[in-house]
Short mmCIF file of N, CA and C in Angstrom, two decimals:
data_model
loop_
_atom_site.label_atom_id
_atom_site.label_comp_id
_atom_site.label_asym_id
_atom_site.label_seq_id
_atom_site.Cartn_x
_atom_site.Cartn_y
_atom_site.Cartn_z
N MET A 1 60.06 8.75 85.32
CA MET A 1 61.30 8.48 84.15
C MET A 1 61.73 7.04 84.17
N THR A 2 62.02 6.73 82.98
CA THR A 2 62.16 5.09 82.83
C THR A 2 63.78 4.95 83.17
N GLU A 3 64.18 4.05 83.93
CA GLU A 3 65.44 3.59 84.13
C GLU A 3 66.13 3.09 83.27
N PHE A 4 67.20 3.86 82.62
CA PHE A 4 67.93 3.49 81.44
C PHE A 4 69.09 2.30 81.62
N ASP A 5 68.78 1.52 80.66
CA ASP A 5 69.64 0.19 80.98
C ASP A 5 70.28 0.07 79.57
N PRO A 6 71.68 0.51 79.51
CA PRO A 6 72.28 0.09 78.13
C PRO A 6 72.25 -0.94 77.42
N ALA A 7 72.22 -2.31 78.17
CA ALA A 7 72.05 -3.33 77.53
C ALA A 7 70.55 -3.65 76.69
N LYS A 8 69.61 -2.90 77.10
CA LYS A 8 68.28 -2.86 76.75
C LYS A 8 68.10 -1.95 75.30
N PHE A 9 69.24 -1.05 75.43
CA PHE A 9 69.20 -0.17 74.15
C PHE A 9 69.30 -1.03 72.88
N GLU A 10 69.96 -2.05 73.04
CA GLU A 10 70.31 -2.92 71.61
C GLU A 10 68.65 -3.29 71.13
N ASP A 11 67.84 -3.39 71.92
CA ASP A 11 66.59 -3.77 71.57
C ASP A 11 65.55 -2.38 71.78
N LYS A 12 66.11 -1.33 71.37
CA LYS A 12 65.40 -0.01 71.85
C LYS A 12 64.12 0.21 71.39
N TYR A 13 63.72 -0.35 70.36
CA TYR A 13 62.11 -0.30 70.12
C TYR A 13 61.28 -0.92 70.74
N VAL A 14 61.66 -2.03 71.64
CA VAL A 14 60.75 -2.97 72.19
C VAL A 14 60.79 -2.28 73.46
N HIS A 15 61.84 -1.69 74.11
CA HIS A 15 62.02 -1.30 75.62
C HIS A 15 61.75 0.33 75.78
N TYR A 16 62.27 1.01 74.71
CA TYR A 16 62.17 2.49 75.03
C TYR A 16 61.55 3.20 73.85
N PHE A 17 60.53 2.64 72.97
CA PHE A 17 59.90 3.27 72.06
C PHE A 17 59.25 4.78 72.54
N PRO A 18 58.64 4.67 73.48
CA PRO A 18 58.13 6.03 73.95
C PRO A 18 59.03 7.21 74.21
N GLU A 19 60.07 6.56 74.86
CA GLU A 19 61.11 7.61 75.28
C GLU A 19 61.64 8.09 74.00
N LEU A 20 61.99 7.24 72.94
CA LEU A 20 62.76 7.64 71.76
C LEU A 20 61.83 8.76 71.01
N GLN A 21 60.56 8.38 70.94
CA GLN A 21 59.59 9.35 70.20
C GLN A 21 59.53 10.71 70.79
N GLN A 22 59.53 10.62 72.51
CA GLN A 22 59.66 11.94 73.05
C GLN A 22 60.79 12.84 72.76
N ALA A 23 61.98 12.10 72.60
CA ALA A 23 63.20 12.90 72.32
C ALA A 23 63.21 13.53 71.10
N TYR A 24 62.79 12.61 70.06
CA TYR A 24 62.67 13.23 68.70
C TYR A 24 61.79 14.24 68.51
N LYS A 25 60.72 14.16 69.09
CA LYS A 25 59.66 15.21 69.06
C LYS A 25 59.99 16.45 69.80
N ASN A 26 60.79 16.13 70.90
CA ASN A 26 61.51 17.68 71.50
C ASN A 26 62.28 18.22 70.90
N ALA A 27 63.25 17.35 70.20
CA ALA A 27 64.40 17.83 69.34
C ALA A 27 63.82 18.57 68.10
N PHE A 28 62.72 18.01 67.47
CA PHE A 28 62.05 18.56 66.48
C PHE A 28 61.37 19.99 66.76
N SER A 29 61.05 20.10 68.14
CA SER A 29 60.20 21.44 68.38
C SER A 29 61.23 22.32 68.59
N ARG A 30 62.35 22.09 69.08
CA ARG A 30 63.61 23.16 69.17
C ARG A 30 64.06 23.60 67.99
N ILE A 31 64.34 22.81 67.01
CA ILE A 31 64.93 23.09 65.97
C ILE A 31 63.86 23.97 64.86
N ASN A 32 62.71 23.51 64.93
CA ASN A 32 61.61 24.17 64.08
C ASN A 32 61.37 25.59 64.72
N GLU A 33 61.72 25.98 65.85
CA GLU A 33 61.76 27.38 66.21
C GLU A 33 62.77 28.22 65.73
N ARG A 34 63.97 27.60 65.45
CA ARG A 34 65.06 28.32 64.94
C ARG A 34 65.38 28.20 63.44
N TYR A 35 64.91 27.51 62.86
CA TYR A 35 65.27 27.33 61.45
C TYR A 35 63.98 27.35 60.50
N ASP A 36 64.14 27.29 59.39
CA ASP A 36 63.02 27.38 58.31
C ASP A 36 62.23 26.16 58.42
N SER A 37 61.10 26.29 58.77
CA SER A 37 60.07 25.02 59.02
C SER A 37 60.14 24.13 57.86
N SER A 38 60.06 24.87 56.55
CA SER A 38 59.99 23.75 55.53
C SER A 38 61.10 22.72 55.35
N LEU A 39 62.27 23.13 55.62
CA LEU A 39 63.68 22.53 55.52
C LEU A 39 63.63 21.52 56.76
N VAL A 40 63.34 21.93 58.10
CA VAL A 40 63.10 21.24 59.14
C VAL A 40 62.38 19.81 59.04
N HIS A 41 61.25 20.08 58.37
CA HIS A 41 60.27 19.11 58.10
C HIS A 41 60.70 17.98 57.05
N ALA A 42 61.46 18.69 56.06
CA ALA A 42 62.09 18.06 55.09
C ALA A 42 63.24 17.07 55.51
N ILE A 43 63.91 17.48 56.36
CA ILE A 43 65.02 16.77 57.03
C ILE A 43 64.48 15.80 57.82
N ASP A 44 63.40 16.18 58.69
CA ASP A 44 62.78 15.00 59.61
C ASP A 44 62.06 13.99 58.91
N GLN A 45 61.40 14.28 57.73
CA GLN A 45 60.48 13.36 57.18
C GLN A 45 61.36 12.62 55.96
N GLN A 46 62.60 13.17 55.57
CA GLN A 46 63.33 12.46 54.20
C GLN A 46 64.63 11.98 54.75
N VAL A 47 65.32 12.61 56.00
CA VAL A 47 66.50 11.98 56.39
C VAL A 47 66.42 11.23 57.84
N LEU A 48 65.82 12.08 58.64
CA LEU A 48 65.92 11.38 60.33
C LEU A 48 64.80 10.23 60.20
N ASN A 49 63.99 9.94 59.29
CA ASN A 49 63.06 9.03 59.49
C ASN A 49 63.74 7.52 59.11
N GLU A 50 65.05 7.75 58.39
CA GLU A 50 65.79 6.66 58.21
C GLU A 50 67.11 6.56 59.37
N SER A 51 66.99 7.44 60.14
CA SER A 51 68.25 7.31 60.94
C SER A 51 68.12 6.26 62.19
N GLU A 52 69.00 6.09 62.79
CA GLU A 52 69.03 5.28 63.89
C GLU A 52 69.91 5.85 65.14
N PRO A 53 69.32 5.63 66.12
CA PRO A 53 69.82 6.14 67.38
C PRO A 53 70.79 4.89 68.08
N PHE A 54 71.95 5.22 68.63
CA PHE A 54 72.62 4.17 69.23
C PHE A 54 73.34 4.75 70.47
N TYR A 55 73.51 3.88 71.41
CA TYR A 55 74.19 4.23 72.60
C TYR A 55 75.45 3.40 73.00
N ASP A 56 76.73 4.12 73.26
CA ASP A 56 77.83 3.38 73.64
C ASP A 56 78.21 4.15 75.05
N GLU A 57 78.48 3.27 75.91
CA GLU A 57 78.66 3.67 77.41
C GLU A 57 79.88 4.69 77.46
N GLU A 58 80.96 4.68 76.17
CA GLU A 58 82.18 5.51 76.25
C GLU A 58 81.69 6.94 75.58
N ASP A 59 80.95 6.75 74.78
CA ASP A 59 80.77 8.11 73.86
C ASP A 59 79.39 8.46 73.97
N GLY A 60 78.20 7.72 74.59
CA GLY A 60 77.13 8.27 74.62
C GLY A 60 75.99 8.05 73.51
N PHE A 61 75.22 8.79 73.61
CA PHE A 61 74.27 8.66 72.32
C PHE A 61 74.71 9.36 70.93
N TRP A 62 74.55 8.57 69.94
CA TRP A 62 74.87 9.24 68.65
C TRP A 62 73.76 8.72 67.54
N ILE A 63 73.69 9.41 66.50
CA ILE A 63 72.69 9.18 65.44
C ILE A 63 73.43 8.81 64.38
N GLU A 64 73.03 7.63 63.67
CA GLU A 64 73.76 7.17 62.23
C GLU A 64 72.40 7.63 61.28
N LEU A 65 73.19 8.19 60.55
CA LEU A 65 72.12 9.13 59.23
C LEU A 65 72.49 8.06 58.01
N PRO A 66 71.35 8.07 57.20
CA PRO A 66 71.54 7.32 56.00
C PRO A 66 72.58 7.89 55.00
N ASP A 67 72.85 7.22 54.06
CA ASP A 67 74.00 7.51 52.98
C ASP A 67 73.18 8.96 52.34
N ASP A 68 74.27 9.53 51.94
CA ASP A 68 73.90 10.71 51.08
C ASP A 68 72.82 11.73 51.64
N PRO A 69 72.74 12.10 52.80
CA PRO A 69 71.29 12.68 53.30
C PRO A 69 71.07 14.03 52.57
N HIS A 70 71.80 14.71 52.10
CA HIS A 70 71.45 15.84 51.30
C HIS A 70 70.68 15.61 49.99
N ASP A 71 71.16 14.34 49.58
CA ASP A 71 70.47 13.83 48.16
C ASP A 71 68.88 13.39 48.29
N ARG A 72 68.77 13.44 49.49
CA ARG A 72 67.26 12.73 49.79
C ARG A 72 66.30 13.83 49.84
N ILE A 73 66.51 15.02 50.11
CA ILE A 73 65.90 16.37 50.16
C ILE A 73 65.01 16.53 48.94
N THR A 74 64.01 16.44 48.82
CA THR A 74 63.06 17.17 47.77
C THR A 74 61.93 17.89 48.29
N GLY A 75 61.52 18.74 47.24
CA GLY A 75 60.58 19.51 47.64
C GLY A 75 60.86 21.09 48.38
N VAL A 76 62.27 21.02 48.71
CA VAL A 76 62.96 22.10 49.28
C VAL A 76 64.18 22.42 48.54
N VAL A 77 64.38 23.86 48.14
CA VAL A 77 65.63 24.15 47.62
C VAL A 77 66.42 24.59 48.81
N VAL A 78 67.77 24.05 48.90
CA VAL A 78 68.67 24.35 50.01
C VAL A 78 69.99 23.90 49.45
N ASP A 79 71.02 25.04 49.65
CA ASP A 79 72.37 24.59 49.32
C ASP A 79 72.75 23.94 50.40
N ARG A 80 73.92 23.20 50.15
CA ARG A 80 74.53 21.96 50.84
C ARG A 80 74.78 22.51 52.20
N GLU A 81 75.51 23.68 52.22
CA GLU A 81 76.09 24.10 53.45
C GLU A 81 75.03 24.29 54.56
N ARG A 82 73.93 24.97 54.12
CA ARG A 82 72.86 25.51 54.84
C ARG A 82 71.89 24.19 55.36
N PHE A 83 71.88 23.18 54.45
CA PHE A 83 71.28 21.85 54.69
C PHE A 83 72.05 21.33 55.88
N GLU A 84 73.53 21.15 55.66
CA GLU A 84 74.32 20.51 56.60
C GLU A 84 74.30 21.17 57.95
N THR A 85 74.03 22.69 57.99
CA THR A 85 74.06 23.44 59.42
C THR A 85 72.82 22.84 60.06
N VAL A 86 71.57 22.98 59.42
CA VAL A 86 70.58 22.47 60.11
C VAL A 86 70.48 21.04 60.46
N LEU A 87 70.82 19.98 59.45
CA LEU A 87 70.96 18.70 60.00
C LEU A 87 71.75 18.64 61.11
N GLU A 88 72.96 19.11 61.23
CA GLU A 88 73.99 18.96 62.40
C GLU A 88 73.47 19.42 63.54
N ALA A 89 72.52 20.51 63.38
CA ALA A 89 71.96 21.20 64.89
C ALA A 89 70.83 19.99 65.29
N HIS A 90 70.10 19.72 64.19
CA HIS A 90 69.07 18.71 64.67
C HIS A 90 69.55 17.51 65.31
N VAL A 91 70.46 17.12 64.56
CA VAL A 91 71.01 15.65 65.23
C VAL A 91 71.72 16.03 66.79
N ASP A 92 72.20 17.17 66.76
CA ASP A 92 72.66 17.39 68.04
C ASP A 92 71.80 17.70 69.20
N ALA A 93 70.48 18.19 68.80
CA ALA A 93 69.24 18.37 69.60
C ALA A 93 68.79 17.02 69.96
N ILE A 94 68.88 15.90 69.12
CA ILE A 94 68.37 14.77 69.19
C ILE A 94 69.20 13.89 70.18
N GLU A 95 70.42 13.99 70.16
CA GLU A 95 71.43 13.40 71.08
C GLU A 95 71.22 14.02 72.60
N THR A 96 70.93 15.36 72.63
CA THR A 96 70.88 15.93 73.76
C THR A 96 69.48 15.72 74.29
N GLU A 97 68.45 15.59 73.77
CA GLU A 97 67.18 15.29 74.08
C GLU A 97 67.15 13.56 74.53
N LEU A 98 68.12 12.82 73.85
CA LEU A 98 67.98 11.49 74.49
C LEU A 98 68.73 11.25 75.90
N GLU A 99 69.87 12.14 76.18
CA GLU A 99 70.37 12.29 77.44
C GLU A 99 69.57 12.85 78.13
N ARG A 100 68.82 13.65 77.89
CA ARG A 100 67.81 14.36 78.97
C ARG A 100 66.61 13.44 79.40
N VAL A 101 66.32 12.82 78.20
CA VAL A 101 65.10 11.81 78.45
C VAL A 101 65.56 10.34 79.24
N PHE A 102 66.45 10.00 78.99
CA PHE A 102 67.18 8.54 79.71
C PHE A 102 68.08 9.28 80.90
N ASN A 103 68.34 10.46 81.23
CA ASN A 103 69.11 10.91 82.50
C ASN A 103 70.41 10.40 82.24
N VAL A 104 71.01 10.59 81.26
CA VAL A 104 72.52 9.90 81.16
C VAL A 104 73.47 11.01 80.92
#
């Protein structure tokens, strides 16, 4: 397990790229088992691909999403409430996996 240094997370893609990939992959697998896979794939490819993970020692990990994430979804018909439920679960899973991967 990689020793987590919050200061290095500023340059996360240089220092922690494999760990970030693993956390996102683990979260995707967990969410894909619980929800409609076409919606999960759409969220992953059309919303989360533009997300940005951040770390704050007070608040822990959090994910910044692009503007208007629901409007980015194409190829899947989903009402806003269902979309937001799945997106929130997916973001929660990513944050949990980041905590697990980095042992924070």
